[in-house]
XYZ file of C-alpha atoms in Angstrom:
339
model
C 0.000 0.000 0.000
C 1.344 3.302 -0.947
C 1.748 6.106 1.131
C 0.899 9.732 0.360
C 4.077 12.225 0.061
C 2.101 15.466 -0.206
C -0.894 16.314 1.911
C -3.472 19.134 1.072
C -3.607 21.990 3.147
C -7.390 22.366 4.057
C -8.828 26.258 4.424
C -9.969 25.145 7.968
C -5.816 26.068 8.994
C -5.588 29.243 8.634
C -9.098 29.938 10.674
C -7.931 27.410 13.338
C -4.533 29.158 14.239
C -6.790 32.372 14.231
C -9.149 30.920 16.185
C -6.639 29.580 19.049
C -4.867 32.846 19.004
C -1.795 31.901 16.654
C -0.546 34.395 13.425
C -0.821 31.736 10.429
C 1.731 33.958 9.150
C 3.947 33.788 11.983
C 3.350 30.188 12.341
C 4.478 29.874 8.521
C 7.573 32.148 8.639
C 8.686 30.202 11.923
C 8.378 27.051 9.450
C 10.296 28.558 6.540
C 7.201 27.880 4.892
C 5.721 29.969 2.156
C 4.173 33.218 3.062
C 0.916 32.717 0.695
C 0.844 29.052 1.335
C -3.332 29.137 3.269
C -3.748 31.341 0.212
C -2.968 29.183 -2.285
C -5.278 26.515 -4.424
C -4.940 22.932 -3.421
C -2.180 23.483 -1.931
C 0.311 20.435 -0.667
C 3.026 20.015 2.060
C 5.889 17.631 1.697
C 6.098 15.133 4.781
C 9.058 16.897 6.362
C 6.672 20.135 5.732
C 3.614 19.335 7.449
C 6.179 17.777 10.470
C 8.099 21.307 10.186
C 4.241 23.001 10.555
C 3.467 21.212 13.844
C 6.899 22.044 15.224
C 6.348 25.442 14.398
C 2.746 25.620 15.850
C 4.070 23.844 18.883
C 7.204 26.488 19.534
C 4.799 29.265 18.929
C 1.772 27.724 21.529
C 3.836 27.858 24.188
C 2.087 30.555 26.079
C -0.928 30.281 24.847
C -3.489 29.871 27.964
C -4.418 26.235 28.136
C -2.734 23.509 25.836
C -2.586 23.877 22.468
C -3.930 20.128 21.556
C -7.300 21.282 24.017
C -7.802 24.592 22.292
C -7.648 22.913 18.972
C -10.368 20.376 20.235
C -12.626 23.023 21.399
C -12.419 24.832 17.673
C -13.385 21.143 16.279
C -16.280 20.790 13.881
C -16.511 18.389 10.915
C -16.954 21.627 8.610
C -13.817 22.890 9.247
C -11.910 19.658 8.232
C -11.458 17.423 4.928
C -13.707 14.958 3.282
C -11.901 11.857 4.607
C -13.219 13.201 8.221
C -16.508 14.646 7.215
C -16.718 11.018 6.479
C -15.643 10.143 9.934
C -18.226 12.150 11.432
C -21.427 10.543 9.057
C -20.223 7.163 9.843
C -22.745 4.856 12.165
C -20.760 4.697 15.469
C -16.850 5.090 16.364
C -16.084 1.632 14.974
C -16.854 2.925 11.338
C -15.526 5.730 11.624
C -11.944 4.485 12.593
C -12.243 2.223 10.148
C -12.670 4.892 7.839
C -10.244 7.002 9.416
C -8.034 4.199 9.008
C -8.625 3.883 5.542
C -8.100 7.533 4.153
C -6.098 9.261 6.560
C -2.716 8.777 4.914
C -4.772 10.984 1.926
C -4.485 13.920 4.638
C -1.728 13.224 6.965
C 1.877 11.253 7.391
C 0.247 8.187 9.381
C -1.012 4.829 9.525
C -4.141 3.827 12.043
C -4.122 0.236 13.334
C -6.952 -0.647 14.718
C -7.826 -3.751 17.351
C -11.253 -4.858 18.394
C -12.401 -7.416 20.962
C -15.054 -7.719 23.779
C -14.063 -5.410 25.817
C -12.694 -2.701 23.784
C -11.740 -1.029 20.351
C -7.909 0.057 20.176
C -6.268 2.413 17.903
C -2.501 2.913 17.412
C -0.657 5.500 15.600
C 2.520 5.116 13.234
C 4.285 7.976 11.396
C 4.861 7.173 7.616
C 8.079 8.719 5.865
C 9.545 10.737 8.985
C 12.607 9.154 10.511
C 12.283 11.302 13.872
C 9.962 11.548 16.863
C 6.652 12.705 16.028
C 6.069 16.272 17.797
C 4.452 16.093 20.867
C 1.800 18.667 20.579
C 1.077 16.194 17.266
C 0.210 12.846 18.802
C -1.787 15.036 21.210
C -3.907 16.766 18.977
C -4.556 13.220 17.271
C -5.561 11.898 20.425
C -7.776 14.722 21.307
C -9.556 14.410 18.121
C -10.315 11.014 18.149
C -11.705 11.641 21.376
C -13.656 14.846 20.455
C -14.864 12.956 17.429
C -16.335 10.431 19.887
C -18.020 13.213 22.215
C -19.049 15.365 19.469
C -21.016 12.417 17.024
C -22.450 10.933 20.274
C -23.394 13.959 22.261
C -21.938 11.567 25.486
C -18.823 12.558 27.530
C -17.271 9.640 26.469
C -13.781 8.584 28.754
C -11.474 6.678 26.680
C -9.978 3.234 28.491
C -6.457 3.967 28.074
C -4.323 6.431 26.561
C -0.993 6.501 25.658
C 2.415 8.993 24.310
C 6.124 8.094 23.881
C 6.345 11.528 25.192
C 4.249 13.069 27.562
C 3.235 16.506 27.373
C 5.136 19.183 29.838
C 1.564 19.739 32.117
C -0.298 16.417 32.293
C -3.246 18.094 34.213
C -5.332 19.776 32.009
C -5.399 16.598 29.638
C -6.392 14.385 32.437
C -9.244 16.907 33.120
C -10.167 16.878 29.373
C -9.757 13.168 28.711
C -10.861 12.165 32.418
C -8.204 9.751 32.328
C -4.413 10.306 32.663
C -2.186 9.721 30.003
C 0.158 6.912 30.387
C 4.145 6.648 28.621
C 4.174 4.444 25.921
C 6.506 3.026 23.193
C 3.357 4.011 20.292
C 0.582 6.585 20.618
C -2.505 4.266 21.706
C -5.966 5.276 22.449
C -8.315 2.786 23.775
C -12.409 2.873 23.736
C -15.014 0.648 25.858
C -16.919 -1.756 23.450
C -19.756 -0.457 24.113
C -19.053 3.482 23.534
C -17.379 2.300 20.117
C -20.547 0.852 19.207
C -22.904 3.435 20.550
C -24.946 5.148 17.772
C -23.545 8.945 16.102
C -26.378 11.238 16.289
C -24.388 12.329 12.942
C -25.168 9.642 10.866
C -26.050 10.672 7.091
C -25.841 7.806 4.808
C -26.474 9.991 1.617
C -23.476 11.922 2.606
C -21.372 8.919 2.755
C -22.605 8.037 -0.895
C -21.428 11.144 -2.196
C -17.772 11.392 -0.503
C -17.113 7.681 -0.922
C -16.268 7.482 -4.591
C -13.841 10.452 -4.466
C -12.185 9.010 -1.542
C -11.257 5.944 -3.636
C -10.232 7.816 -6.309
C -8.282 9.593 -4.486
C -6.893 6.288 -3.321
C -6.652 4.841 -6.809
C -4.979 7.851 -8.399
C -2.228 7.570 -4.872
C -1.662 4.129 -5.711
C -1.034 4.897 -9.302
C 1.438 7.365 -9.047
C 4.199 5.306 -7.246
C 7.618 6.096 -8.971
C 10.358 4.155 -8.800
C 12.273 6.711 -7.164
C 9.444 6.800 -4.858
C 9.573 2.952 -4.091
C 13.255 2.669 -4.072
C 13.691 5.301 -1.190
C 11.245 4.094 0.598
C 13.164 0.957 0.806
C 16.179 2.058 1.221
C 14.666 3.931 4.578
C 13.721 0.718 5.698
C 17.333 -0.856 5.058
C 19.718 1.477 5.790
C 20.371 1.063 9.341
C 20.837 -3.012 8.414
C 23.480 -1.732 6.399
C 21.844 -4.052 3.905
C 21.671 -0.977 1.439
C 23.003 -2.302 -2.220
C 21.014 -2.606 -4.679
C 21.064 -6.511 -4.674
C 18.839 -6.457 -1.401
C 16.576 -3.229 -2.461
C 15.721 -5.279 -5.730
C 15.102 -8.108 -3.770
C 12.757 -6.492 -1.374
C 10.678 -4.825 -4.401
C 10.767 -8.617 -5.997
C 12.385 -7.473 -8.880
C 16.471 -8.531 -10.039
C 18.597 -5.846 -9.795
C 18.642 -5.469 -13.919
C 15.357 -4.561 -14.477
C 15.328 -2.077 -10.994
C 18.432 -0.361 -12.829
C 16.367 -0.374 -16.006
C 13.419 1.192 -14.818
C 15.430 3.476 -12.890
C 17.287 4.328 -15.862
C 13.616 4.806 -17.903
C 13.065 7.840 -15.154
C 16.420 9.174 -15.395
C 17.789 8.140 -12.480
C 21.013 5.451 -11.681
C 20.421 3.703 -8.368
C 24.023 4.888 -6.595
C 22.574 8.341 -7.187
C 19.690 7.690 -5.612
C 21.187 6.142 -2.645
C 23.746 9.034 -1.869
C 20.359 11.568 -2.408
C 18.884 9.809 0.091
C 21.765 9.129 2.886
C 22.337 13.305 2.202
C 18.953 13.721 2.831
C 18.380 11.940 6.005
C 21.626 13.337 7.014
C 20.920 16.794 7.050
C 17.430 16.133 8.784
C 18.947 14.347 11.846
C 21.443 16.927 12.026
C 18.820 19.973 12.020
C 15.852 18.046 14.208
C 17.910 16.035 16.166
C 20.801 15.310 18.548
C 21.794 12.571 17.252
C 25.930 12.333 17.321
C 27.683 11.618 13.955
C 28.798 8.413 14.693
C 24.839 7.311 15.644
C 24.047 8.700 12.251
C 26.431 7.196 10.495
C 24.985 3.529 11.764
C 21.523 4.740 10.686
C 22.827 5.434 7.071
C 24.714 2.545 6.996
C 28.174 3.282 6.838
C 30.879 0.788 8.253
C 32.483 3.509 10.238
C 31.903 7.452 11.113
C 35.060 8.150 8.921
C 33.169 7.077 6.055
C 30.066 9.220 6.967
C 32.692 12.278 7.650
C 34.273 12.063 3.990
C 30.789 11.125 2.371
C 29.162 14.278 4.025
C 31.883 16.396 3.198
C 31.584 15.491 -0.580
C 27.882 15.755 -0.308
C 27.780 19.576 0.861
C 31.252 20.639 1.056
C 30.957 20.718 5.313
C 31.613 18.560 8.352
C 28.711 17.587 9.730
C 29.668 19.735 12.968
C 29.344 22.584 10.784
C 26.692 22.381 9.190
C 24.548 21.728 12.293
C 26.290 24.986 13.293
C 25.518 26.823 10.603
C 21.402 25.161 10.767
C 21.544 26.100 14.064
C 22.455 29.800 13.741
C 19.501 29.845 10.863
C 16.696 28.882 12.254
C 17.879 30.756 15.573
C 17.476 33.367 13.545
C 14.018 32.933 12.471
């Protein structure tokens, strides 16, 4: 299943950050975004764009007057959002509309819903697609909230979810436990976990016709995502995955796509592209984004590109941009200090 690698930007934005007390065009500049970016028509954010957003919007929520994941919940309506959760909202109960959820997000957003049912409860984790680093706090929050809100708002019942979970918990737990009336727990993935019975229970905001209309975009949607797979696109994507085995040649990337590595090269080489090219695009990239977004030491990133040694990483980097990778987290650092 193919993943999305641009995600509209919905008009709802732009009134939301105004709404919570945030300057969209603050927010944007802090994000090296474009300035006219709400303004535009359909307009799209990269994965390391719409991460770069919520970092932004977190920084700049600091002191706002309650959390920003609980003012965001409060602003919640299903006008305000997409069609894959307008959908959410017309669905039967909560156990359609994760499904659902489930089954269009990634047209929206950089993450994959797995969802768990038995007798005594319906469970929903939460894994980022295409980002390599911790997803921002204030961004498994605001999921959390949401899914929560969505329950509240479609069932008119102050619904308490089972269990809750964060890798990393938010600085002031208090006001979520108020919220959620439940505290939030640590946890390797973001969980959320619903009674049975309040998955099940009826939404007031069922409308059947609705679903009719919305449901054959959404798989268009889905069809035309699934369509327009590159090669490039599939090749780092695997090469993500195998990096940090240090299993990176292209023997074991054509073997994971199924292919032999002739006929990867050759339809490679039908989009322009040779596949040691590729491979030092994408070790450069991932480079420079665990240099700017994390803390990671050179020799940890070296393992995580798959070099034998952090000499190897050194002279590669140094090729790459003409720096050491000590300076040019200096130099990222002075930048966006200067933002």
């Amino acid at each position: 299943m193919k993943r999305a690698d641009a995600f509209a930007i919905e008009p709802g934005w732009q009134l939301l950050l105004l709404d919570i007390g945030l300057s969209p065009q603050l927010v944007l500049k802090h994000a090296q975004l474009p300035s006219d970016l709400f303004a535009r028509q359909q307009a799209q954010l990269s994965i390391d764009d719409c991460f770069r957003l919520w970092i932004s919007v977190e920084t700049l929520s600091a002191q706002l007057p309650r959390p920003l994941p609980l003012l965001i919940g409060d602003s919640l309506s299903f006008e305000m959002f997409s069609p894959p959760l307008v959908a959410a909202g017309c669905s039967p109960n909560l156990n359609v509309a994760l499904e659902r959820i489930a089954q269009y997000k990634r047209l929206i957003c950089p993450m994959r819903i797995e969802i768990q049912r038995d007798e005594q409860e319906t469970r929903l984790r939460l894994r980022c697609e295409g980002y390599d680093l911790a997803m921002p706090t204030v961004f498994v929050a605001t999921e959390l909230v949401f899914f929560t809100q969505l329950a509240r708002l479609a069932t008119r019942q102050p619904i308490v979810p089972r269990r809750l979970c964060m890798p990393a918990l938010p600085d002031t737990l208090d006001p979520y436990t108020s919220y959620f009336g439940r505290r939030i727990e640590r946890g390797e993935l973001p969980e959320l976990a619903f009674a049975a019975s309040d998955a099940a229970r009826p939404f007031l905001t069922e409308n059947p016709a609705l679903w009719d209309f919305l449901e054959p975009n959404l798989n268009q949607r889905l069809s035309e995502l699934q369509q327009s797979a590159s090669w490039q696109q599939k090749v780092e994507s695997v090469l993500i995955e195998l990096l940090p085995s240090g299993e990176s040649n292209v023997q074991s990337v054509a073997n994971r796509l199924a292919l032999s590595p002739r006929t990867l090269q050759r339809h490679l080489a039908d989009e322009g592209l040779r596949f040691q090219h590729l491979l030092n695009a994408t070790r450069e990239r991932l480079a420079k984004r665990y240099l700017s977004q994390s803390p990671l030491a050179p020799g940890e990133i070296a393992f995580l590109l798959g070099f034998r040694d952090s000499n190897s990483f050194l002279r590669a980097f140094k090729t790459w941009t003409g720096a050491t990778p000590g300076e040019f987290r200096r130099l990222d650092s002075n930048r966006t200090g200067a933002i």
